[in-house]
C-alpha positions as a Markdown table, in Angstrom:
| # | Residue | x | y | z |
|---|---|---|---|---|
| 1 | Met | 1.2 | -55.1 | 50.0 |
| 2 | Ala | -0.5 | -54.9 | 53.1 |
| 3 | Phe | 2.8 | -53.8 | 54.8 |
| 4 | Leu | 3.7 | -51.2 | 52.4 |
| 5 | Leu | 0.3 | -49.6 | 52.9 |
| 6 | Ser | 0.5 | -49.8 | 56.6 |
| 7 | Ala | 3.6 | -48.2 | 56.0 |
| 8 | Val | 1.9 | -45.7 | 54.1 |
| 9 | Ala | -0.4 | -44.6 | 56.9 |
| 10 | Leu | 2.5 | -44.5 | 59.5 |
| 11 | Tyr | 4.4 | -42.8 | 57.6 |
| 12 | Leu | 1.5 | -40.1 | 56.9 |
| 13 | Leu | 0.4 | -39.6 | 60.6 |
| 14 | Ser | 4.2 | -38.8 | 61.6 |
| 15 | Ile | 4.1 | -36.2 | 59.2 |
| 16 | Thr | 0.9 | -35.1 | 60.7 |
| 17 | Gln | 2.6 | -35.0 | 64.5 |
| 18 | Ala | 5.7 | -33.3 | 62.9 |
| 19 | Val | 4.3 | -30.5 | 61.5 |
| 20 | Val | 1.8 | -29.6 | 64.6 |
| 21 | Ala | 4.6 | -29.6 | 67.3 |
| 22 | Lys | 4.5 | -25.9 | 69.0 |
| 23 | Pro | 7.6 | -26.3 | 71.1 |
| 24 | Cys | 8.3 | -24.0 | 73.3 |
| 25 | Ile | 11.0 | -22.3 | 75.9 |
| 26 | Ala | 11.6 | -21.7 | 79.6 |
| 27 | Phe | 14.6 | -21.2 | 82.0 |
| 28 | Asp | 14.7 | -22.8 | 85.3 |
| 29 | Ser | 15.7 | -20.8 | 88.6 |
| 30 | Thr | 19.7 | -21.4 | 87.7 |
| 31 | Trp | 19.2 | -19.7 | 84.2 |
| 32 | Asn | 19.4 | -23.2 | 82.3 |
| 33 | Leu | 17.7 | -23.0 | 78.9 |
| 34 | Tyr | 15.2 | -25.3 | 78.0 |
| 35 | Ala | 13.6 | -26.0 | 74.7 |
| 36 | Phe | 10.7 | -28.4 | 74.7 |
| 37 | Gly | 9.3 | -30.3 | 71.8 |
| 38 | Leu | 12.0 | -29.0 | 69.5 |
| 39 | Asp | 12.0 | -31.8 | 66.5 |
| 40 | Gly | 10.2 | -33.9 | 68.7 |
| 41 | Lys | 12.7 | -33.7 | 72.1 |
| 42 | Asp | 13.7 | -31.8 | 74.9 |
| 43 | Tyr | 17.2 | -30.0 | 75.2 |
| 44 | Asn | 19.0 | -28.4 | 78.3 |
| 45 | Ala | 21.2 | -25.7 | 76.6 |
| 46 | Ser | 22.9 | -25.0 | 79.9 |
| 47 | Ser | 23.4 | -21.5 | 81.3 |
| 48 | Gln | 23.9 | -18.4 | 79.6 |
| 49 | Ala | 27.7 | -19.0 | 79.1 |
| 50 | Ala | 27.4 | -22.5 | 77.3 |
| 51 | Trp | 25.5 | -20.0 | 74.6 |
| 52 | Thr | 28.2 | -17.4 | 74.0 |
| 53 | Ser | 31.3 | -19.7 | 73.2 |
| 54 | Ser | 33.4 | -19.4 | 70.0 |
| 55 | Ala | 31.9 | -21.9 | 68.9 |
| 56 | Gln | 29.5 | -19.6 | 67.7 |
| 57 | Ser | 31.3 | -18.4 | 64.9 |
| 58 | Arg | 31.6 | -21.6 | 63.5 |
| 59 | Leu | 27.8 | -22.1 | 63.6 |
| 60 | Leu | 27.4 | -20.2 | 60.2 |
| 61 | Leu | 27.3 | -23.5 | 58.1 |
| 62 | Phe | 27.3 | -26.7 | 59.2 |
| 63 | Thr | 29.3 | -29.6 | 56.9 |
| 64 | Pro | 30.6 | -32.9 | 57.9 |
| 65 | Ala | 34.1 | -31.8 | 58.1 |
| 66 | Asn | 33.2 | -28.6 | 60.8 |
| 67 | Phe | 30.1 | -30.1 | 62.7 |
| 68 | Ser | 32.1 | -32.0 | 65.1 |
| 69 | Asn | 33.9 | -28.6 | 65.9 |
| 70 | Ala | 30.4 | -26.8 | 66.4 |
| 71 | Gly | 30.6 | -26.6 | 69.7 |
| 72 | Thr | 28.7 | -28.5 | 72.4 |
| 73 | Pro | 24.9 | -29.9 | 71.8 |
| 74 | Ala | 22.3 | -29.1 | 74.2 |
| 75 | Ala | 21.4 | -31.9 | 76.4 |
| 76 | Asp | 18.8 | -34.6 | 75.0 |
| 77 | Ile | 16.7 | -34.3 | 78.3 |
| 78 | Thr | 13.4 | -36.1 | 76.5 |
| 79 | Thr | 11.9 | -38.9 | 78.8 |
| 80 | Thr | 8.6 | -40.3 | 79.6 |
| 81 | Gly | 5.2 | -38.2 | 80.6 |
| 82 | Arg | 6.5 | -35.4 | 78.9 |
| 83 | Pro | 3.7 | -34.1 | 77.0 |
| 84 | Pro | 2.7 | -34.3 | 73.2 |
| 85 | Phe | 3.6 | -30.4 | 72.3 |
| 86 | Asp | 0.6 | -30.7 | 69.9 |
| 87 | Gly | -1.8 | -28.2 | 71.2 |
| 88 | Ala | -2.8 | -25.4 | 69.3 |
| 89 | Asn | -1.6 | -22.7 | 71.4 |
| 90 | Thr | 1.3 | -24.5 | 73.8 |
| 91 | Thr | 2.9 | -21.9 | 76.1 |
| 92 | Cys | 5.8 | -22.8 | 79.1 |
| 93 | Tyr | 6.0 | -20.3 | 82.5 |
| 94 | Leu | 8.5 | -20.7 | 85.4 |
| 95 | Ala | 7.5 | -20.8 | 89.0 |
| 96 | Gln | 10.3 | -19.6 | 90.1 |
| 97 | Tyr | 9.9 | -20.3 | 94.2 |
| 98 | Phe | 9.9 | -23.7 | 93.1 |
| 99 | Asn | 12.1 | -24.0 | 90.0 |
| 100 | Ala | 9.1 | -26.4 | 88.2 |
| 101 | Ile | 8.3 | -25.3 | 85.0 |
| 102 | Tyr | 4.5 | -25.2 | 83.8 |
| 103 | Val | 2.9 | -26.2 | 80.5 |
| 104 | Ile | -0.2 | -25.1 | 79.2 |
| 105 | Asn | -1.9 | -26.9 | 76.0 |
| 106 | Gly | 0.6 | -29.1 | 75.1 |
| 107 | Asp | -1.4 | -32.0 | 75.2 |
| 108 | Ala | -4.3 | -32.1 | 72.4 |
| 109 | Ala | -5.6 | -35.2 | 73.8 |
| 110 | Asn | -5.7 | -33.8 | 77.2 |
| 111 | Pro | -6.5 | -29.9 | 77.0 |
| 112 | Asn | -7.6 | -29.0 | 80.4 |
| 113 | Ser | -4.7 | -30.3 | 81.7 |
| 114 | Val | -1.2 | -28.3 | 82.8 |
| 115 | Tyr | 1.6 | -30.2 | 82.4 |
| 116 | Ile | 4.6 | -30.1 | 85.5 |
| 117 | Tyr | 8.4 | -30.3 | 84.7 |
| 118 | Asn | 10.0 | -30.6 | 88.1 |
| 119 | Val | 13.3 | -29.5 | 87.5 |
| 120 | Ala | 15.5 | -31.0 | 90.9 |
| 121 | Thr | 13.9 | -34.5 | 90.0 |
| 122 | Pro | 13.8 | -34.2 | 86.9 |
| 123 | Gly | 10.7 | -35.3 | 85.4 |
| 124 | Trp | 6.9 | -34.8 | 84.2 |
| 125 | Ser | 3.6 | -34.9 | 85.6 |
| 126 | Met | 0.1 | -33.9 | 85.0 |
| 127 | Gln | -2.3 | -32.0 | 86.2 |
| 128 | Gln | -5.9 | -31.7 | 85.6 |
| 129 | Thr | -7.7 | -28.5 | 86.1 |
| 130 | Thr | -11.4 | -27.9 | 85.8 |
| 131 | Pro | -11.8 | -25.1 | 83.3 |
| 132 | Gly | -14.3 | -22.2 | 83.6 |
| 133 | Gly | -16.4 | -22.6 | 80.5 |
| 134 | Phe | -13.7 | -21.3 | 78.0 |
| 135 | Ser | -11.5 | -22.8 | 75.7 |
| 136 | Phe | -7.3 | -23.3 | 75.9 |
| 137 | Ala | -7.6 | -23.3 | 72.5 |
| 138 | Asn | -7.1 | -19.4 | 72.0 |
| 139 | Phe | -5.8 | -18.1 | 75.2 |
| 140 | Gly | -3.1 | -15.9 | 77.2 |
| 141 | Ala | -2.0 | -15.8 | 80.3 |
| 142 | Ile | 0.7 | -14.8 | 82.9 |
| 143 | Leu | 1.6 | -16.4 | 85.9 |
| 144 | Asp | 2.4 | -14.1 | 88.9 |
| 145 | His | 5.7 | -14.6 | 90.7 |
| 146 | Asp | 4.4 | -14.4 | 94.4 |
| 147 | Thr | 1.2 | -16.3 | 94.5 |
| 148 | Asn | 2.4 | -18.5 | 91.8 |
| 149 | Val | -1.6 | -18.0 | 90.2 |
| 150 | Phe | -1.8 | -18.0 | 86.7 |
| 151 | Ser | -4.2 | -15.2 | 85.4 |
| 152 | Leu | -5.6 | -16.0 | 82.1 |
| 153 | Arg | -8.1 | -13.9 | 79.1 |
| 154 | His | -9.3 | -15.9 | 76.9 |
| 155 | Leu | -10.6 | -15.1 | 73.9 |
| 156 | Thr | -13.9 | -16.4 | 71.8 |
| 157 | Gln | -12.4 | -13.7 | 69.2 |
| 158 | Ile | -7.5 | -14.8 | 76.7 |
| 159 | Pro | -3.5 | -18.6 | 84.3 |
| 160 | Asp | -5.0 | -14.4 | 85.3 |
| 161 | Ala | -7.1 | -15.4 | 82.2 |
| 162 | Leu | -9.9 | -13.2 | 80.0 |
| 163 | Ser | -12.5 | -15.1 | 78.3 |
| 164 | Ser | -14.8 | -13.7 | 75.9 |
| 165 | Gly | -14.5 | -10.6 | 78.2 |
| 166 | Glu | -13.7 | -12.6 | 81.8 |
| 167 | Met | -10.8 | -12.8 | 84.1 |
| 168 | Tyr | -9.9 | -16.3 | 85.4 |
| 169 | Phe | -7.6 | -17.6 | 87.9 |
| 170 | Leu | -5.9 | -20.7 | 88.8 |
| 171 | Asp | -4.2 | -21.2 | 92.1 |
| 172 | Met | -1.2 | -23.6 | 91.6 |
| 173 | Gly | 0.0 | -23.6 | 95.2 |
| 174 | Asp | 3.4 | -24.7 | 95.3 |
| 175 | Leu | 2.8 | -27.6 | 93.2 |
| 176 | Ile | 6.2 | -29.4 | 91.3 |
| 177 | Thr | 4.3 | -32.3 | 91.1 |
| 178 | Ala | 0.5 | -33.2 | 90.1 |
| 179 | Asn | -1.7 | -34.1 | 92.6 |
| 180 | Ser | -4.9 | -36.6 | 91.7 |
| 181 | Thr | -7.4 | -33.6 | 92.6 |
| 182 | Ala | -8.1 | -31.3 | 90.0 |
| 183 | Ile | -7.5 | -28.0 | 91.0 |
| 184 | Ser | -10.5 | -25.2 | 89.5 |
| 185 | Trp | -10.3 | -21.9 | 87.1 |
| 186 | Thr | -11.7 | -19.3 | 88.8 |
| 187 | Asp | -14.1 | -16.7 | 87.4 |
| 188 | Val | -13.1 | -13.3 | 89.2 |
| 189 | Gly | -15.5 | -11.2 | 87.1 |
| 190 | Pro | -15.4 | -9.1 | 83.8 |
| 191 | Ser | -12.5 | -6.8 | 82.3 |
| 192 | Pro | -13.1 | -3.6 | 81.4 |
| 193 | Tyr | -12.4 | -4.8 | 77.8 |
| 194 | Gly | -14.8 | -6.7 | 75.0 |
| 195 | Ala | -14.4 | -9.6 | 73.6 |
| 196 | Ser | -13.0 | -7.9 | 70.4 |
| 197 | Tyr | -9.6 | -6.9 | 72.3 |
| 198 | Asp | -6.8 | -8.6 | 71.3 |
| 199 | Pro | -4.8 | -9.0 | 74.7 |
| 200 | Val | -0.9 | -8.4 | 74.9 |
| 201 | Met | -0.7 | -8.8 | 78.4 |
| 202 | Ala | 3.0 | -8.6 | 80.8 |
| 203 | Ile | 3.9 | -9.1 | 84.4 |
| 204 | Ala | 5.8 | -7.2 | 86.5 |
| 205 | Asn | 5.6 | -6.4 | 90.1 |
| 206 | Asn | 2.8 | -8.1 | 90.3 |
| 207 | His | 1.1 | -6.2 | 88.2 |
| 208 | Ile | -0.6 | -7.4 | 84.8 |
| 209 | His | 0.2 | -4.3 | 81.9 |
| 210 | Phe | -2.5 | -4.2 | 79.2 |
| 211 | Leu | -0.7 | -3.1 | 76.0 |
| 212 | Asp | -2.8 | -2.2 | 72.4 |
| 213 | Val | -5.5 | -1.5 | 74.4 |
| 214 | Pro | -8.7 | 0.6 | 72.2 |
| 215 | Ser | -8.4 | 4.3 | 73.6 |
| 216 | Val | -5.0 | 4.1 | 75.1 |
| 217 | Pro | -1.8 | 6.2 | 74.1 |
| 218 | Ala | 1.0 | 4.8 | 72.5 |
| 219 | Gly | 3.3 | 4.4 | 74.5 |
| 220 | Ser | 1.0 | 3.5 | 77.8 |
| 221 | Ala | 0.1 | 0.4 | 79.1 |
| 222 | Asp | -3.5 | -0.3 | 81.5 |
| 223 | Ile | -2.7 | -2.2 | 84.7 |
| 224 | Phe | -4.5 | -4.9 | 86.7 |
| 225 | Val | -3.4 | -5.2 | 90.4 |
| 226 | Ile | -3.4 | -8.6 | 90.9 |
| 227 | His | -3.6 | -8.7 | 94.6 |
| 228 | Phe | -6.4 | -6.7 | 94.7 |
| 229 | Ser | -8.3 | -8.1 | 91.6 |
| 230 | Trp | -8.6 | -4.6 | 90.8 |
| 231 | Tyr | -7.9 | -2.1 | 87.4 |
| 232 | Gln | -6.2 | 1.0 | 87.8 |
| 233 | Pro | -8.5 | 4.1 | 87.2 |
| 234 | Phe | -5.4 | 5.6 | 84.9 |
| 235 | Thr | -3.3 | 4.6 | 82.3 |
| 236 | Gln | 0.8 | 4.6 | 82.7 |
| 237 | Ala | 2.8 | 6.0 | 80.3 |
| 238 | Tyr | 6.4 | 4.3 | 79.4 |
| 239 | Pro | 8.4 | 7.4 | 77.8 |
| 240 | Leu | 11.7 | 6.2 | 76.5 |
| 241 | Val | 15.0 | 6.8 | 78.4 |
| 242 | Asn | 16.8 | 9.9 | 78.4 |
| 243 | Gly | 14.3 | 11.9 | 76.3 |
| 244 | Glu | 14.9 | 9.8 | 73.6 |
| 245 | Ser | 12.4 | 10.3 | 70.4 |
| 246 | Gly | 9.9 | 7.9 | 69.6 |
| 247 | Thr | 7.5 | 5.6 | 71.7 |
| 248 | Ile | 6.0 | 2.0 | 71.9 |
| 249 | Pro | 3.5 | 1.7 | 69.2 |
| 250 | Asn | 0.2 | 0.5 | 69.5 |
| 251 | Thr | 0.0 | -2.8 | 68.2 |
| 252 | Gln | 0.1 | -6.3 | 68.3 |
| 253 | Gly | 3.3 | -8.4 | 69.3 |
| 254 | Gln | 4.7 | -10.3 | 71.7 |
| 255 | Val | 5.6 | -9.7 | 75.8 |
| 256 | Ala | 8.4 | -11.7 | 77.7 |
| 257 | Ser | 8.9 | -10.4 | 81.4 |
| 258 | Phe | 12.5 | -10.9 | 82.7 |
| 259 | Phe | 13.2 | -12.0 | 86.3 |
| 260 | Gln | 15.1 | -11.2 | 89.4 |
| 261 | Glu | 18.3 | -12.9 | 90.5 |
| 262 | Ser | 17.1 | -12.2 | 94.1 |
| 263 | Asn | 13.7 | -14.3 | 93.2 |
| 264 | Thr | 12.0 | -11.1 | 93.8 |
| 265 | Val | 9.2 | -9.5 | 91.6 |
| 266 | Gln | 9.9 | -8.7 | 88.1 |
| 267 | Gln | 10.4 | -5.2 | 87.2 |
| 268 | Glu | 10.9 | -4.8 | 83.6 |
| 269 | Phe | 9.2 | -6.8 | 80.6 |
| 270 | Ala | 10.4 | -7.0 | 76.8 |
| 271 | Phe | 7.8 | -6.3 | 74.0 |
| 272 | Ile | 8.5 | -7.2 | 70.7 |
| 273 | Pro | 5.8 | -5.8 | 67.9 |
| 274 | Gln | 4.4 | -7.6 | 65.3 |
| 275 | Asp | 6.7 | -6.7 | 62.9 |
| 276 | Ser | 10.1 | -7.2 | 64.7 |
| 277 | Ser | 11.1 | -3.3 | 64.4 |
| 278 | Asn | 12.4 | -3.0 | 67.6 |
| 279 | Thr | 12.4 | -4.6 | 71.2 |
| 280 | Tyr | 11.5 | -2.1 | 74.0 |
| 281 | Val | 12.2 | -3.2 | 77.8 |
| 282 | Ile | 9.5 | -1.4 | 80.2 |
| 283 | Asn | 10.9 | -0.6 | 83.6 |
| 284 | Val | 7.7 | -0.6 | 85.8 |
| 285 | Met | 9.4 | 1.0 | 88.5 |
| 286 | Thr | 10.9 | 3.5 | 86.9 |
| 287 | Asn | 8.4 | 4.4 | 84.1 |
| 288 | Asp | 10.4 | 4.4 | 80.9 |
| 289 | Thr | 11.6 | 2.3 | 78.2 |
| 290 | Gln | 14.6 | 1.0 | 76.4 |
| 291 | Gln | 14.3 | 0.4 | 72.7 |
| 292 | Leu | 16.6 | -2.2 | 71.6 |
| 293 | Ala | 17.5 | -4.0 | 68.4 |
| 294 | Gly | 14.3 | -5.8 | 67.3 |
| 295 | Pro | 15.0 | -9.3 | 66.3 |
| 296 | Thr | 17.3 | -11.1 | 63.4 |
| 297 | Thr | 14.5 | -13.1 | 62.7 |
| 298 | Lys | 11.1 | -11.4 | 61.6 |
| 299 | Asp | 8.8 | -13.5 | 62.5 |
| 300 | Pro | 5.2 | -12.4 | 64.0 |
| 301 | Leu | 4.5 | -16.2 | 64.9 |
| 302 | Ala | 7.8 | -16.2 | 67.1 |
| 303 | Thr | 7.3 | -16.6 | 71.2 |
| 304 | Tyr | 10.1 | -15.5 | 73.6 |
| 305 | Phe | 11.0 | -16.0 | 76.9 |
| 306 | Ala | 13.5 | -14.0 | 79.4 |
| 307 | Gly | 15.6 | -14.8 | 81.8 |
| 308 | Val | 17.7 | -12.4 | 83.9 |
| 309 | Thr | 20.6 | -11.4 | 81.4 |
| 310 | Ser | 18.6 | -12.1 | 77.9 |
| 311 | Leu | 15.5 | -12.4 | 76.0 |
| 312 | Val | 15.4 | -15.6 | 73.5 |
| 313 | Gln | 13.5 | -15.9 | 70.6 |
| 314 | Leu | 11.8 | -19.2 | 69.1 |
| 315 | Ser | 11.1 | -18.8 | 66.0 |
| 316 | Ser | 8.2 | -20.7 | 64.2 |
| 317 | Ser | 10.9 | -22.7 | 62.4 |
| 318 | Gly | 12.5 | -23.7 | 65.2 |
| 319 | Ala | 15.5 | -20.6 | 64.9 |
| 320 | Val | 16.6 | -20.3 | 68.8 |
| 321 | Ser | 18.4 | -17.3 | 69.3 |
| 322 | Phe | 19.0 | -14.6 | 72.2 |
| 323 | Leu | 19.5 | -11.2 | 73.1 |
| 324 | Pro | 21.9 | -10.0 | 76.4 |
| 325 | Tyr | 20.4 | -7.7 | 78.8 |
| 326 | Thr | 21.7 | -6.1 | 81.7 |
| 327 | Gln | 19.0 | -3.9 | 84.0 |
| 328 | Gly | 20.0 | -0.6 | 84.4 |
| 329 | Asp | 23.1 | -0.7 | 81.7 |
| 330 | Asp | 21.5 | 1.3 | 78.8 |
| 331 | Ala | 24.5 | 1.5 | 77.1 |
| 332 | Gly | 25.6 | -2.0 | 76.8 |
| 333 | Asn | 22.3 | -2.9 | 76.1 |
| 334 | Ser | 21.9 | -0.5 | 73.3 |
| 335 | Ala | 24.8 | -1.8 | 71.3 |
| 336 | Ala | 23.9 | -5.5 | 72.1 |
| 337 | Thr | 22.9 | -7.7 | 69.3 |
| 338 | Trp | 20.7 | -10.6 | 68.5 |
| 339 | Thr | 22.9 | -14.0 | 68.6 |
| 340 | Pro | 21.9 | -17.9 | 68.1 |
| 341 | Val | 21.9 | -20.2 | 70.8 |
| 342 | Ala | 24.7 | -22.5 | 69.6 |
| 343 | Ala | 24.3 | -25.0 | 72.2 |
| 344 | Leu | 20.6 | -25.7 | 70.5 |
| 345 | Ala | 22.2 | -25.0 | 66.8 |
| 346 | Ala | 24.7 | -28.0 | 67.5 |
| 347 | Ala | 22.3 | -30.3 | 68.9 |
| 348 | Val | 19.5 | -29.9 | 65.8 |
| 349 | Pro | 21.7 | -28.4 | 63.3 |
| 350 | Ala | 19.6 | -27.2 | 60.4 |
| 351 | Ser | 18.9 | -28.4 | 57.2 |
| 352 | Thr | 20.9 | -25.6 | 55.4 |
| 353 | Ser | 23.4 | -22.6 | 56.6 |
| 354 | Ser | 22.3 | -19.9 | 58.8 |
| 355 | Gly | 20.4 | -17.2 | 57.4 |
| 356 | Ala | 18.8 | -18.3 | 54.6 |
| 357 | Ser | 15.5 | -17.9 | 54.1 |
| 358 | Ser | 12.9 | -19.7 | 55.7 |
| 359 | Ser | 9.8 | -20.7 | 53.0 |
| 360 | Ala | 7.4 | -21.6 | 55.8 |
| 361 | Thr | 4.5 | -19.1 | 55.9 |
| 362 | Ala | 3.1 | -17.8 | 58.9 |
| 363 | Ser | -0.5 | -17.7 | 58.9 |
| 364 | Ala | -1.6 | -16.3 | 62.5 |
| 365 | Ser | -5.2 | -17.1 | 62.9 |
| 366 | Ala | -7.0 | -13.9 | 64.3 |
| 367 | Gly | -7.4 | -13.2 | 68.0 |
| 368 | Ser | -4.5 | -15.4 | 69.5 |
| 369 | Ala | -3.4 | -14.0 | 72.2 |
| 370 | Lys | 0.2 | -13.1 | 73.8 |
| 371 | Ser | 1.5 | -13.8 | 77.2 |
| 372 | Ser | 4.8 | -12.6 | 79.6 |
| 373 | Gly | 6.1 | -16.4 | 79.4 |
| 374 | Thr | 5.5 | -17.0 | 76.5 |
| 375 | Ala | 3.4 | -15.8 | 73.3 |
| 376 | Thr | 1.7 | -16.4 | 70.4 |
| 377 | Ala | 1.0 | -13.5 | 67.9 |
| 378 | Gly | -1.7 | -12.0 | 66.5 |
| 379 | Ser | -3.5 | -12.0 | 63.5 |
| 380 | Ser | -1.4 | -11.8 | 60.5 |
| 381 | Ser | 0.2 | -13.5 | 57.5 |
| 382 | Ser | 3.2 | -13.2 | 56.2 |
| 383 | Thr | 6.6 | -15.1 | 55.8 |
| 384 | Pro | 9.6 | -15.1 | 58.1 |
| 385 | Gln | 13.0 | -14.4 | 57.5 |
| 386 | Ala | 15.0 | -17.3 | 59.3 |
| 387 | Ala | 18.3 | -16.2 | 60.3 |
| 388 | Gly | 20.6 | -17.3 | 63.3 |
| 389 | Ala | 20.2 | -21.3 | 64.1 |
| 390 | Gly | 17.8 | -22.5 | 61.9 |
| 391 | Ile | 16.9 | -25.3 | 64.0 |
| 392 | Asn | 14.1 | -27.9 | 62.8 |
| 393 | Gly | 11.2 | -26.7 | 63.8 |
| 394 | Ala | 7.6 | -27.2 | 64.1 |
| 395 | Ser | 6.7 | -25.8 | 60.9 |
| 396 | Ser | 9.9 | -25.4 | 59.2 |
| 397 | Ser | 9.6 | -26.3 | 55.3 |
| 398 | His | 12.1 | -28.9 | 54.9 |
| 399 | His | 9.8 | -31.0 | 57.7 |
| 400 | Ile | 7.7 | -31.6 | 54.6 |
| 401 | Ser | 9.9 | -31.6 | 51.6 |
| 402 | Asn | 11.8 | -34.5 | 53.2 |
| 403 | Ala | 8.2 | -35.9 | 53.9 |
| 404 | Leu | 6.6 | -35.5 | 51.0 |
| 405 | Ala | 9.4 | -37.1 | 49.0 |
| 406 | Gly | 9.4 | -39.7 | 51.7 |
| 407 | Phe | 5.9 | -40.6 | 51.0 |
| 408 | Phe | 6.3 | -40.3 | 47.3 |
| 409 | Ala | 9.0 | -43.0 | 47.2 |
| 410 | Ile | 7.1 | -45.2 | 49.4 |
| 411 | Ala | 3.9 | -44.5 | 46.9 |
| 412 | Ala | 6.1 | -45.4 | 43.6 |
| 413 | Leu | 7.1 | -48.8 | 45.8 |
| 414 | Val | 3.4 | -49.7 | 46.0 |
| 415 | Cys | 2.8 | -48.7 | 42.5 |
| 416 | Leu | 5.4 | -50.7 | 41.4 |
| 417 | Leu | 3.8 | -53.9 | 43.4 |
């Protein structure tokens, strides 16, 4: 009897851990795609060529007969020292110069830590930080390419970081392995926005671009020049290319910056509005915008990460899909469509066929911030439609239904005794 009661307690604990897990995605400096905390494990999905094999056509339905032919699964790279990916707002960032991936808010028990994944080793370490008087539970941040400095705005309602209208820096130096000394977040002064502004932040050309700013026209952005800690006094417009009609809407959404193969500063970033109606790619060198296909999975809680030739979406149900992209190829980009990442679907198959409607209800907390590495959604309450590779994600409904079934089975056994 005591054993069964202990089993029930452990089972309930496992349910809680499964539901609260917050996976994230990132690239390394050779453009292998990683999914961390996906169904409790970490995966390396290899390069884009491995995602776009003919195996994708066989991923539309998983059965015992065809699963073995569903393509090469992503490699399980789960190891010791990793974060549990149980923070409220877990985000991942690539330090391209150093081929390291940083994870913020991946450990609820150590909220001030930044976990470092050293791709070359490979392996994890945990870097302690001294916070600047803000909570990591609700923030948005970017990682500057050249200085390896986080910029963060924190919300009491956003590495640079804004907190209650303040901007913070965290200098990661050349860290690929944590050291024994905590590094400090530095308050660099107030932003021109009040605490009520829910920032949408993107990094490109060593500048932070703020979208959905009050009183700024649709299709324009405010700019913070990182190297001079200076807010540009005028807004910058980003009209659609080739005189096309329409504009970037003033709305909440997600952002992800495209890297350069040459390891120079980012020149473009993607903006996905909360309704996923379109994907906008803004080029800050030419000051114009491409309007591309919106994600197939309409999910305001999805997060995004861009490499050089793709934009990847991780939905709140754990589905991973991507939009191929080539800088300068307007025609090819306009024709591109979102496609499941085959390697991850093969590693963590869905409980139902691809394209099924997810019953996981997205409910984002008010004031959640956006960042350009990966991002959380802003205020919303909707039911995302899970299309693409429906992987067992943190909030996937079958996690909960299977868990409840297991619980009731154990409870029934206890009652019989």
